[in-house]
Short mmCIF file of C-alpha atoms and ligand atoms in Angstrom, two decimals:
data_model
loop_
_atom_site.label_atom_id
_atom_site.label_comp_id
_atom_site.label_asym_id
_atom_site.label_seq_id
_atom_site.Cartn_x
_atom_site.Cartn_y
_atom_site.Cartn_z
CA MET L 1 0.00 0.00 0.00
CA MET L 2 1.26 3.44 -0.78
CA ASP L 3 1.50 6.33 1.59
CA LEU L 4 -0.28 9.16 -0.18
CA GLU L 5 -0.53 12.40 1.74
CA LEU L 6 -3.96 13.35 0.43
CA ILE L 7 -5.54 9.93 0.94
CA LYS L 8 -6.07 9.87 4.68
CA ASN L 9 -9.32 7.93 4.45
CA PRO L 10 -9.57 5.63 1.44
CA LYS L 11 -13.30 5.24 2.05
CA VAL L 12 -16.65 6.49 0.87
CA LEU L 13 -17.91 9.83 2.20
CA ILE L 14 -21.49 10.06 3.42
CA ASP L 15 -22.94 12.86 5.51
CA GLY L 16 -19.53 14.22 6.46
CA GLN L 17 -18.09 10.87 7.56
CA TRP L 18 -15.80 8.37 5.88
CA TRP L 19 -17.26 4.86 5.83
CA ASP L 20 -16.45 1.30 4.86
CA ALA L 21 -19.07 -0.60 2.85
CA SER L 22 -21.86 -1.80 5.14
CA ASP L 23 -21.16 -5.43 4.14
CA GLY L 24 -17.39 -4.94 4.58
CA GLN L 25 -16.57 -5.61 0.91
CA THR L 26 -13.41 -4.05 -0.45
CA THR L 27 -11.60 -3.82 -3.75
CA SER L 28 -8.05 -2.88 -4.74
CA VAL L 29 -6.89 0.08 -6.74
CA ILE L 30 -4.12 -1.03 -9.08
CA ASN L 31 -1.38 1.00 -10.72
CA PRO L 32 -1.92 0.11 -14.41
CA ALA L 33 1.79 0.52 -15.15
CA THR L 34 3.15 -1.83 -12.48
CA GLY L 35 0.28 -3.88 -11.11
CA GLU L 36 1.11 -2.60 -7.65
CA GLN L 37 -1.84 -2.31 -5.26
CA ILE L 38 -2.04 1.36 -4.41
CA ALA L 39 -4.93 1.11 -1.94
CA HIS L 40 -7.85 -0.96 -0.72
CA VAL L 41 -11.16 0.85 -0.93
CA PRO L 42 -14.70 -0.11 0.02
CA LYS L 43 -16.95 -1.61 -2.58
CA ALA L 44 -20.13 0.29 -1.84
CA GLY L 45 -23.54 -0.41 -3.30
CA GLN L 46 -27.20 0.41 -3.07
CA HIS L 47 -27.28 0.96 0.70
CA GLU L 48 -24.48 3.54 0.64
CA ALA L 49 -25.90 5.27 -2.43
CA ASN L 50 -29.27 5.60 -0.70
CA GLU L 51 -27.75 6.97 2.48
CA ALA L 52 -25.71 9.44 0.48
CA VAL L 53 -28.77 10.69 -1.40
CA LEU L 54 -30.63 11.16 1.90
CA ALA L 55 -27.68 13.07 3.38
CA ALA L 56 -27.55 15.30 0.29
CA GLU L 57 -31.29 15.91 0.54
CA ARG L 58 -30.87 17.05 4.15
CA ALA L 59 -28.10 19.43 3.07
CA LEU L 60 -30.45 20.89 0.48
CA HIS L 61 -32.62 22.20 3.30
CA LYS L 62 -29.71 24.12 4.85
CA PRO L 63 -28.48 25.97 1.79
CA LEU L 64 -25.34 28.09 1.64
CA SER L 65 -25.82 31.73 0.75
CA PHE L 66 -24.93 32.79 -2.77
CA ASP L 67 -21.75 34.49 -1.56
CA ASP L 68 -20.72 31.43 0.45
CA ARG L 69 -21.14 29.25 -2.63
CA VAL L 70 -18.99 31.54 -4.73
CA GLN L 71 -16.32 31.60 -2.04
CA LEU L 72 -16.44 27.83 -1.65
CA VAL L 73 -15.82 27.03 -5.30
CA ALA L 74 -13.11 29.70 -5.58
CA ARG L 75 -11.46 28.23 -2.49
CA ILE L 76 -11.53 24.71 -3.95
CA ALA L 77 -9.76 26.05 -7.07
CA ARG L 78 -6.97 27.40 -4.89
CA LEU L 79 -6.77 24.18 -2.87
CA LEU L 80 -6.32 22.14 -6.03
CA LEU L 81 -3.49 24.36 -7.19
CA GLU L 82 -1.83 24.32 -3.76
CA ASN L 83 -1.86 20.51 -3.86
CA LYS L 84 -1.06 20.18 -7.54
CA ASP L 85 1.94 17.90 -7.27
CA GLN L 86 0.30 15.49 -4.84
CA LEU L 87 -2.87 15.30 -6.89
CA ALA L 88 -0.96 14.81 -10.13
CA ARG L 89 0.97 11.93 -8.62
CA ILE L 90 -2.27 10.24 -7.56
CA ILE L 91 -3.71 10.65 -11.07
CA THR L 92 -0.63 9.08 -12.66
CA LEU L 93 -0.48 6.26 -10.13
CA GLU L 94 -4.07 5.15 -10.63
CA GLN L 95 -4.63 6.13 -14.26
CA GLY L 96 -1.19 5.74 -15.84
CA LYS L 97 -0.86 8.98 -17.84
CA PRO L 98 2.43 10.90 -17.92
CA LEU L 99 2.97 13.12 -14.91
CA ARG L 100 3.06 16.31 -16.98
CA GLU L 101 -0.40 15.48 -18.32
CA SER L 102 -1.59 14.89 -14.76
CA ILE L 103 -0.28 18.30 -13.73
CA ALA L 104 -2.14 19.83 -16.66
CA GLU L 105 -5.24 17.92 -15.53
CA VAL L 106 -5.07 19.44 -12.05
CA GLU L 107 -4.74 22.94 -13.52
CA TYR L 108 -7.60 22.24 -15.90
CA SER L 109 -9.72 20.98 -12.98
CA ALA L 110 -8.97 24.08 -10.92
CA GLY L 111 -10.05 26.14 -13.94
CA PHE L 112 -13.58 24.73 -13.71
CA PHE L 113 -13.92 25.86 -10.10
CA THR L 114 -12.51 29.31 -10.92
CA GLN L 115 -14.87 29.64 -13.86
CA ALA L 116 -17.90 28.45 -11.91
CA ALA L 117 -17.19 31.11 -9.26
CA GLU L 118 -16.97 33.79 -11.94
CA GLN L 119 -19.85 32.70 -14.14
CA VAL L 120 -22.45 31.95 -11.49
CA VAL L 121 -22.75 35.68 -10.91
CA HIS L 122 -24.65 35.83 -14.21
CA LEU L 123 -27.29 33.53 -12.76
CA GLN L 124 -28.38 35.83 -9.97
CA SER L 125 -32.02 36.83 -10.07
CA ASN L 126 -32.95 39.33 -12.68
CA THR L 127 -36.04 41.54 -12.94
CA LEU L 128 -37.38 42.36 -16.38
CA LYS L 129 -37.34 46.02 -17.39
CA GLN L 130 -40.82 45.73 -18.89
CA ARG L 131 -43.92 45.18 -16.73
CA PRO L 132 -46.07 42.83 -18.86
CA ARG L 133 -49.64 42.52 -17.54
CA GLY L 134 -48.84 45.33 -15.11
CA LEU L 135 -46.71 43.03 -12.98
CA LYS L 136 -43.08 42.78 -11.87
CA TRP L 137 -41.43 39.73 -13.48
CA THR L 138 -38.34 38.24 -11.83
CA VAL L 139 -36.38 35.23 -13.07
CA HIS L 140 -34.52 33.12 -10.51
CA HIS L 141 -32.13 30.24 -11.12
CA ARG L 142 -32.83 27.93 -8.20
CA PRO L 143 -30.68 24.92 -7.27
CA ALA L 144 -32.20 21.97 -9.13
CA GLY L 145 -31.84 19.64 -6.13
CA VAL L 146 -29.64 16.69 -5.30
CA ALA L 147 -27.21 16.01 -8.14
CA ALA L 148 -25.84 12.54 -8.86
CA LEU L 149 -22.58 12.56 -10.78
CA ILE L 150 -21.01 9.57 -12.54
CA THR L 151 -17.54 9.88 -14.05
CA PRO L 152 -15.06 7.68 -15.96
CA TRP L 153 -11.38 6.87 -15.39
CA ASN L 154 -9.64 8.76 -18.22
CA PHE L 155 -9.57 12.13 -16.40
CA PRO L 156 -10.20 10.98 -12.84
CA LEU L 157 -9.99 14.48 -11.39
CA ALA L 158 -11.13 16.71 -14.25
CA GLN L 159 -14.28 14.79 -15.15
CA LEU L 160 -15.41 15.18 -11.55
CA ALA L 161 -14.25 18.79 -11.30
CA LYS L 162 -16.45 19.77 -14.25
CA LYS L 163 -19.55 18.48 -12.51
CA VAL L 164 -18.73 19.22 -8.85
CA SER L 165 -17.81 22.86 -9.59
CA ALA L 166 -21.03 23.56 -11.45
CA ALA L 167 -23.26 21.73 -8.96
CA LEU L 168 -21.79 23.45 -5.90
CA ALA L 169 -21.79 26.89 -7.52
CA CYS L 170 -25.49 26.44 -8.27
CA GLY L 171 -26.31 25.19 -4.77
CA CYS L 172 -26.87 21.50 -5.48
CA PRO L 173 -25.67 18.98 -2.88
CA ILE L 174 -23.92 16.12 -4.64
CA VAL L 175 -23.45 12.39 -4.59
CA ALA L 176 -20.53 11.50 -6.84
CA LYS L 177 -19.59 8.11 -8.22
CA PRO L 178 -16.17 7.98 -9.87
CA SER L 179 -14.94 4.98 -11.80
CA GLU L 180 -14.05 1.93 -9.73
CA PHE L 181 -10.64 1.97 -11.49
CA THR L 182 -9.74 5.47 -10.30
CA PRO L 183 -11.41 6.37 -7.00
CA LEU L 184 -8.31 7.88 -5.37
CA SER L 185 -8.30 11.20 -7.21
CA ALA L 186 -11.93 11.58 -6.12
CA ILE L 187 -11.10 10.69 -2.52
CA ALA L 188 -8.31 13.28 -2.57
CA LEU L 189 -10.64 15.94 -4.03
CA PHE L 190 -13.41 15.25 -1.54
CA GLY L 191 -10.90 15.10 1.33
CA LEU L 192 -9.70 18.57 0.37
CA ILE L 193 -13.27 19.88 0.15
CA GLU L 194 -14.10 18.37 3.54
CA SER L 195 -10.97 19.88 5.05
CA ILE L 196 -12.38 23.37 4.62
CA GLY L 197 -15.45 22.60 6.67
CA VAL L 198 -18.42 22.37 4.30
CA PRO L 199 -21.92 21.63 5.66
CA ARG L 200 -22.57 17.94 6.33
CA GLY L 201 -24.02 16.08 3.40
CA LEU L 202 -23.19 18.76 0.84
CA VAL L 203 -20.62 16.51 -0.82
CA ASN L 204 -20.92 12.72 -0.77
CA LEU L 205 -18.81 10.14 -2.52
CA VAL L 206 -19.64 6.51 -3.25
CA PHE L 207 -18.06 3.92 -5.52
CA GLY L 208 -18.10 0.16 -5.96
CA GLU L 209 -21.04 -1.66 -7.52
CA ALA L 210 -21.66 0.64 -10.50
CA GLU L 211 -24.97 -0.88 -11.56
CA MET L 212 -26.44 -0.83 -8.06
CA ILE L 213 -25.39 2.73 -7.44
CA GLY L 214 -26.60 3.76 -10.89
CA GLU L 215 -29.99 2.21 -10.16
CA VAL L 216 -30.39 4.40 -7.07
CA PHE L 217 -29.35 7.50 -9.00
CA CYS L 218 -31.84 6.77 -11.78
CA THR L 219 -34.81 5.95 -9.61
CA HIS L 220 -34.49 7.81 -6.31
CA PRO L 221 -37.09 10.59 -6.31
CA MET L 222 -34.77 12.93 -4.45
CA VAL L 223 -32.14 12.86 -7.18
CA ARG L 224 -33.13 15.70 -9.49
CA VAL L 225 -30.06 15.89 -11.73
CA LEU L 226 -28.09 13.01 -13.18
CA SER L 227 -24.87 14.03 -14.86
CA PHE L 228 -22.96 11.22 -16.52
CA THR L 229 -19.74 11.01 -18.49
CA GLY L 230 -18.81 7.66 -20.00
CA SER L 231 -19.70 5.28 -22.76
CA THR L 232 -22.70 5.67 -25.04
CA ARG L 233 -23.79 2.19 -23.99
CA VAL L 234 -24.08 3.07 -20.30
CA GLY L 235 -25.40 6.58 -21.03
CA ARG L 236 -28.25 5.10 -23.05
CA LEU L 237 -28.98 2.61 -20.29
CA LEU L 238 -29.16 5.35 -17.65
CA ASN L 239 -31.31 7.50 -19.90
CA GLU L 240 -33.77 4.65 -20.36
CA ARG L 241 -33.81 3.77 -16.69
CA ALA L 242 -34.26 7.37 -15.51
CA SER L 243 -36.72 8.44 -18.20
CA SER L 244 -39.90 7.60 -16.30
CA HIS L 245 -38.59 9.59 -13.32
CA LEU L 246 -38.22 12.82 -15.36
CA LYS L 247 -34.80 13.84 -14.11
CA ARG L 248 -32.62 16.50 -15.61
CA MET L 249 -29.82 14.69 -17.41
CA THR L 250 -26.50 15.58 -18.89
CA LEU L 251 -24.87 12.83 -20.92
CA GLU L 252 -21.29 13.25 -22.12
CA LEU L 253 -20.75 10.11 -24.15
CA GLY L 254 -18.41 8.63 -26.70
CA GLY L 255 -16.96 10.25 -29.79
CA SER L 256 -15.34 9.48 -33.11
CA ALA L 257 -13.67 12.72 -34.01
CA PRO L 258 -12.86 13.44 -37.65
CA PHE L 259 -9.62 15.32 -38.20
CA ILE L 260 -9.90 17.05 -41.58
CA VAL L 261 -6.77 18.31 -43.28
CA LEU L 262 -7.52 20.25 -46.48
CA ASN L 263 -5.06 20.99 -49.30
CA ASP L 264 -4.35 24.52 -48.19
CA SER L 265 -3.48 23.57 -44.58
CA HIS L 266 -0.38 24.60 -42.77
CA LEU L 267 0.93 21.05 -42.49
CA GLU L 268 3.19 21.54 -39.45
CA MET L 269 0.24 22.98 -37.59
CA ALA L 270 -1.98 20.08 -38.61
CA VAL L 271 0.57 17.49 -37.52
CA ASP L 272 1.09 19.28 -34.18
CA GLY L 273 -2.67 19.29 -33.70
CA LEU L 274 -2.99 15.61 -34.51
CA MET L 275 -0.18 14.54 -32.20
CA ALA L 276 -1.59 16.58 -29.31
CA SER L 277 -5.13 15.37 -29.85
CA LYS L 278 -4.41 11.72 -30.61
CA PHE L 279 -1.80 10.84 -28.03
CA ARG L 280 -3.03 12.69 -24.95
CA CYS L 281 -3.82 10.05 -22.32
CA ALA L 282 -2.53 7.42 -24.79
CA GLY L 283 -5.53 8.08 -27.04
CA GLN L 284 -8.03 7.33 -24.28
CA THR L 285 -10.10 10.51 -24.57
CA CYS L 286 -13.51 10.98 -26.11
CA VAL L 287 -12.38 14.05 -28.07
CA CYS L 288 -9.22 12.54 -29.55
CA ALA L 289 -8.82 12.51 -33.32
CA SER L 290 -10.20 9.14 -34.48
CA ARG L 291 -10.35 9.53 -38.24
CA ALA L 292 -7.83 11.65 -40.11
CA LEU L 293 -9.39 12.71 -43.44
CA VAL L 294 -6.67 14.18 -45.61
CA GLU L 295 -7.04 15.70 -49.08
CA GLU L 296 -5.22 13.72 -51.78
CA LYS L 297 -2.65 16.30 -52.85
CA ILE L 298 -1.04 16.61 -49.43
CA SER L 299 -1.70 13.11 -48.16
CA ASP L 300 1.75 11.54 -48.80
CA ARG L 301 3.61 14.43 -47.22
CA PHE L 302 1.22 14.49 -44.26
CA VAL L 303 1.62 10.77 -43.60
CA GLU L 304 5.40 11.09 -43.78
CA MET L 305 5.39 13.89 -41.23
CA VAL L 306 3.02 12.03 -38.90
CA VAL L 307 5.18 8.89 -39.02
CA ASP L 308 8.29 10.92 -38.31
CA ARG L 309 6.70 12.42 -35.22
CA THR L 310 5.11 9.18 -34.00
CA LYS L 311 8.47 7.39 -34.15
CA ARG L 312 9.82 9.70 -31.49
CA LEU L 313 7.14 8.92 -28.90
CA ARG L 314 8.22 7.05 -25.82
CA VAL L 315 5.94 4.57 -24.13
CA GLY L 316 6.48 3.85 -20.44
CA ASN L 317 5.58 4.44 -16.82
CA GLY L 318 3.90 7.82 -16.43
CA LEU L 319 6.15 8.66 -13.49
CA ASP L 320 9.18 8.61 -15.79
CA PRO L 321 9.67 12.18 -17.09
CA GLU L 322 10.70 10.82 -20.52
CA THR L 323 7.33 9.10 -21.04
CA ASP L 324 4.92 10.39 -23.69
CA LEU L 325 2.41 7.53 -23.51
CA GLY L 326 1.52 5.59 -20.39
CA PRO L 327 -0.15 2.15 -20.28
CA LEU L 328 -3.74 1.57 -21.33
CA ILE L 329 -6.06 1.38 -18.36
CA ASN L 330 -6.53 -2.41 -18.35
CA SER L 331 -6.55 -5.57 -20.41
CA SER L 332 -10.01 -5.03 -21.88
CA GLY L 333 -8.98 -1.56 -23.05
CA TYR L 334 -5.91 -3.12 -24.65
CA ASP L 335 -7.90 -5.93 -26.27
CA LYS L 336 -10.26 -3.43 -27.84
CA VAL L 337 -7.44 -1.42 -29.41
CA ALA L 338 -5.77 -4.64 -30.59
CA LEU L 339 -9.05 -5.77 -32.17
CA HIS L 340 -9.44 -2.45 -33.97
CA VAL L 341 -5.92 -2.73 -35.40
CA SER L 342 -6.31 -6.32 -36.55
CA ASP L 343 -9.77 -5.63 -37.99
CA ALA L 344 -8.37 -2.69 -39.98
CA MET L 345 -5.54 -4.85 -41.33
CA ILE L 346 -7.90 -7.62 -42.38
CA ARG L 347 -10.07 -5.06 -44.18
CA GLY L 348 -7.19 -3.64 -46.18
CA ALA L 349 -5.54 -0.92 -44.11
CA LYS L 350 -1.79 -0.44 -44.44
CA MET L 351 0.37 -0.09 -41.36
CA VAL L 352 2.92 2.61 -42.11
CA PHE L 353 4.27 2.77 -38.61
CA GLY L 354 4.32 0.18 -35.83
CA SER L 355 4.66 -3.52 -35.51
CA GLY L 356 2.10 -5.62 -37.36
CA SER L 357 1.71 -8.02 -34.49
CA VAL L 358 0.05 -7.00 -31.25
CA GLY L 359 1.08 -8.98 -28.19
CA PRO L 360 -1.48 -10.49 -25.81
CA SER L 361 -2.95 -8.32 -23.08
CA LYS L 362 -1.78 -8.75 -19.50
CA ALA L 363 -3.28 -8.26 -16.09
CA PHE L 364 -1.41 -4.95 -15.91
CA GLY L 365 1.30 -3.09 -17.82
CA ASN L 366 -0.73 -2.96 -21.03
CA PHE L 367 1.58 -0.65 -22.90
CA PHE L 368 0.45 -0.21 -26.48
CA GLU L 369 3.03 0.95 -29.01
CA PRO L 370 1.56 3.68 -31.23
CA ARG L 371 0.57 2.77 -34.76
CA VAL L 372 -0.20 4.70 -37.91
CA LEU L 373 -2.62 3.16 -40.41
CA THR L 374 -3.45 4.43 -43.89
CA GLU L 375 -5.99 3.33 -46.52
CA VAL L 376 -8.61 3.20 -43.83
CA ASN L 377 -12.24 2.91 -44.91
CA GLU L 378 -15.67 3.12 -43.32
CA SER L 379 -16.10 -0.64 -42.95
CA MET L 380 -13.38 -0.76 -40.29
CA LEU L 381 -13.96 -0.61 -36.53
CA VAL L 382 -11.47 2.26 -36.28
CA SER L 383 -13.89 4.32 -38.39
CA ARG L 384 -17.11 3.21 -36.74
CA GLU L 385 -16.34 2.89 -33.04
CA GLU L 386 -14.27 4.63 -30.42
CA THR L 387 -10.82 2.98 -30.44
CA PHE L 388 -9.57 4.57 -27.19
CA GLY L 389 -5.92 3.92 -27.92
CA PRO L 390 -2.83 5.33 -29.67
CA VAL L 391 -3.75 4.45 -33.24
CA ILE L 392 -3.78 7.05 -36.00
CA ALA L 393 -6.13 6.06 -38.81
CA ILE L 394 -5.70 8.03 -42.02
CA ARG L 395 -7.94 8.13 -45.04
CA THR L 396 -7.40 10.09 -48.22
CA VAL L 397 -10.36 12.17 -49.39
CA ARG L 398 -11.03 13.63 -52.84
CA ASP L 399 -12.11 17.12 -51.87
CA GLU L 400 -13.85 19.26 -49.31
CA SER L 401 -17.32 17.82 -49.81
CA ASP L 402 -15.99 14.26 -49.59
CA ALA L 403 -14.33 15.23 -46.30
CA ILE L 404 -17.54 16.71 -44.89
CA ARG L 405 -19.60 13.70 -45.93
CA LEU L 406 -17.19 11.22 -44.35
CA ALA L 407 -16.71 13.36 -41.23
CA ASN L 408 -20.45 13.30 -40.57
CA ASP L 409 -20.75 9.61 -41.41
CA THR L 410 -20.81 8.55 -37.77
CA LEU L 411 -23.38 8.12 -35.03
CA TYR L 412 -21.26 10.32 -32.79
CA GLY L 413 -21.15 14.11 -32.67
CA LEU L 414 -18.70 15.17 -30.00
CA ALA L 415 -15.56 16.74 -31.46
CA ALA L 416 -14.16 17.47 -34.93
CA TYR L 417 -11.05 19.23 -36.17
CA LEU L 418 -10.47 21.13 -39.38
CA PHE L 419 -7.28 22.47 -40.91
CA THR L 420 -7.28 25.03 -43.74
CA SER L 421 -5.62 28.38 -44.26
CA ASP L 422 -8.76 29.87 -45.81
CA GLN L 423 -11.05 31.50 -43.27
CA ASP L 424 -14.13 31.50 -45.52
CA ARG L 425 -13.61 27.86 -46.27
CA ALA L 426 -13.33 27.15 -42.54
CA ALA L 427 -16.63 28.93 -41.88
CA ARG L 428 -18.33 27.06 -44.74
CA VAL L 429 -17.11 23.65 -43.59
CA THR L 430 -17.64 24.05 -39.85
CA GLN L 431 -21.29 24.96 -40.25
CA GLN L 432 -21.80 21.64 -42.02
CA LEU L 433 -20.09 19.59 -39.30
CA HIS L 434 -22.47 18.00 -36.79
CA PHE L 435 -20.25 18.08 -33.75
CA GLY L 436 -20.53 19.97 -30.46
CA HIS L 437 -16.87 21.02 -30.47
CA VAL L 438 -14.89 22.00 -33.56
CA GLY L 439 -11.20 22.89 -33.46
CA VAL L 440 -10.11 25.01 -36.41
CA ASN L 441 -6.35 24.81 -37.02
CA THR L 442 -5.95 23.38 -33.53
CA GLY L 443 -6.26 19.97 -31.91
CA THR L 444 -7.35 21.48 -28.63
CA GLY L 445 -10.29 20.04 -26.72
CA PRO L 446 -12.60 21.75 -24.21
CA THR L 447 -11.75 24.61 -21.85
CA PRO L 448 -13.52 25.58 -18.60
CA GLU L 449 -14.55 28.97 -19.98
CA ALA L 450 -16.69 27.60 -22.85
CA PRO L 451 -19.56 25.10 -23.05
CA PHE L 452 -18.69 21.62 -24.25
CA GLY L 453 -20.88 18.65 -25.12
CA GLY L 454 -22.10 16.36 -27.81
CA MET L 455 -24.72 15.94 -30.48
CA LYS L 456 -26.34 12.68 -31.68
CA ASP L 457 -25.05 9.55 -29.88
CA SER L 458 -22.46 11.64 -28.05
CA GLY L 459 -25.24 12.78 -25.74
CA PHE L 460 -26.71 16.08 -24.65
CA GLY L 461 -26.19 18.84 -22.13
CA ARG L 462 -23.11 20.94 -21.69
CA GLU L 463 -20.21 21.29 -19.27
CA GLY L 464 -18.14 24.43 -18.81
CA GLY L 465 -19.14 28.04 -19.41
CA LEU L 466 -22.48 29.43 -18.31
CA GLU L 467 -24.33 26.61 -20.09
CA GLY L 468 -22.59 24.09 -17.82
CA LEU L 469 -24.05 25.82 -14.79
CA LEU L 470 -27.56 25.92 -16.20
CA GLU L 471 -27.66 22.11 -16.13
CA PHE L 472 -27.86 22.35 -12.33
CA CYS L 473 -30.50 25.09 -12.11
CA GLU L 474 -34.24 25.23 -12.35
CA THR L 475 -35.58 28.47 -13.70
CA GLN L 476 -38.31 29.96 -11.56
CA THR L 477 -40.27 32.97 -12.81
CA LEU L 478 -42.10 35.22 -10.35
CA ALA L 479 -44.98 37.39 -11.54
CA SER L 480 -45.60 39.79 -8.65
CA LYS L 481 -47.89 42.64 -7.69
CA PHE L 482 -45.23 44.04 -5.31
P1 ADP N 1 -15.65 3.62 -19.74
O1 ADP N 1 -15.61 2.64 -20.84
O2 ADP N 1 -15.09 4.95 -20.08
O3 ADP N 1 -15.20 3.08 -18.43
P2 ADP N 1 -18.32 3.34 -18.77
O4 ADP N 1 -19.54 3.95 -19.36
O5 ADP N 1 -18.24 1.87 -18.68
O6 ADP N 1 -17.16 3.97 -19.61
O7 ADP N 1 -18.05 3.90 -17.32
C1 ADP N 1 -18.18 5.26 -16.98
C2 ADP N 1 -18.72 5.35 -15.58
O8 ADP N 1 -20.00 4.72 -15.57
C3 ADP N 1 -17.89 4.64 -14.52
O9 ADP N 1 -17.95 5.39 -13.32
C4 ADP N 1 -18.62 3.31 -14.35
O10 ADP N 1 -18.44 2.75 -13.08
C5 ADP N 1 -20.04 3.77 -14.52
N1 ADP N 1 -20.98 2.71 -14.89
C6 ADP N 1 -20.77 1.62 -15.65
N2 ADP N 1 -21.90 0.89 -15.76
C7 ADP N 1 -22.86 1.54 -15.06
C8 ADP N 1 -24.25 1.32 -14.79
N3 ADP N 1 -24.89 0.25 -15.26
N4 ADP N 1 -24.89 2.21 -14.02
C9 ADP N 1 -24.26 3.28 -13.53
N5 ADP N 1 -22.97 3.56 -13.75
C10 ADP N 1 -22.27 2.71 -14.50
#
């Protein structure tokens, strides 16, 4: 077991107290790079989830003032930055990503709290200038109620920070459920929040039996908001299960981002964008470039440049400062990427960088060497599903309209990227792309200041910006004779 300064209580947090599971069940948190057991944590279930929802409901009846909420979220931002190195180490230990990416993740997470503190001011009550029907009309943004938050393992701190910051700024008590693979970043975050003396039950944390906990979140009448980030499969399941209970839902689901490089692109810029987008977190992000669509004339040169850059990447333990790509999260993640590569090869793709054979997955240490594939087509899994690994899949396209058609030929609608040096062309193409986030001449993903979310099977609702806060508010309109 490791001695981690911020993990004083590797337990679930309910009503201001750290608990073991009521039936005593535990599970281990494993470092995906080494297989080392980092901690034992409780495996909580329905009972704990219920208790946590009840505690949150009690907190709802003792609300913080608006100013206290603003101060709280701003304070959490500072706490994260003060503990940046410790938090980053925890992220790398349980998730595997390179330490410098973990540091960036902590800064990114803090940004959501800072932004929430700044933006929530715009949601204070506002009285209309007009007096329709001779009355005073005032619009309030009330806390929507208890918010249940479910997050995945790829950004164990940031995915939570997006939701927790918005919920707390808007006055919603929370029950969070991080991934069972990465509960330690969440424990560290909630430990820090608790350390500043928040009201009991305002923040609750449970993890363990995902289905059981999810069932409580979907059906408990006191849960008013369900905010989920994860696979489209589970998002759809939760949406179905919660639908008869009429909860507010935000679903941040999978993606299959097209990365369009047109003839007139600045090629260095495009390659930089692709490397940054594709290899962050070893390709395990929902916004990472999945399908490079490159116009014919520049395709050979582009592929050459991509291969040259990919060759230089170093795969290894995230704690090693030389590492560019850490291990994949586990053997099933590895098997999926391996399947996508072999499927592409069988269907006629050409591997222009990387070894043709993929070794078997292991219990841990599933390091996946990056690969670059060309001659990719729409029949391949790499084009149709989320690969979640360090595989660049390149397809040559005839022209702009071919690129747009293929880019939109997916059930997903999360992120897309476009490279061109012509601003009018960029405007024309982007308005035809059905994706919630579009990077133009950049591979950058979301930022706390702006709303982010998907279309189509990538879900609905937004995180970040003012829109991210609105997900946790109910609008109440007062028509008054006063
Ligand atoms: P990923 O493939 O990124 O792990 P998942 O959708 O499987 O995506 O997991 C995302 C989050 O959803 C995790 O916290 C996981 O524990 C949780 N989860 C998985 N299945 C369910 C379920 N049936 N109900 C509620 N939460 C679930």
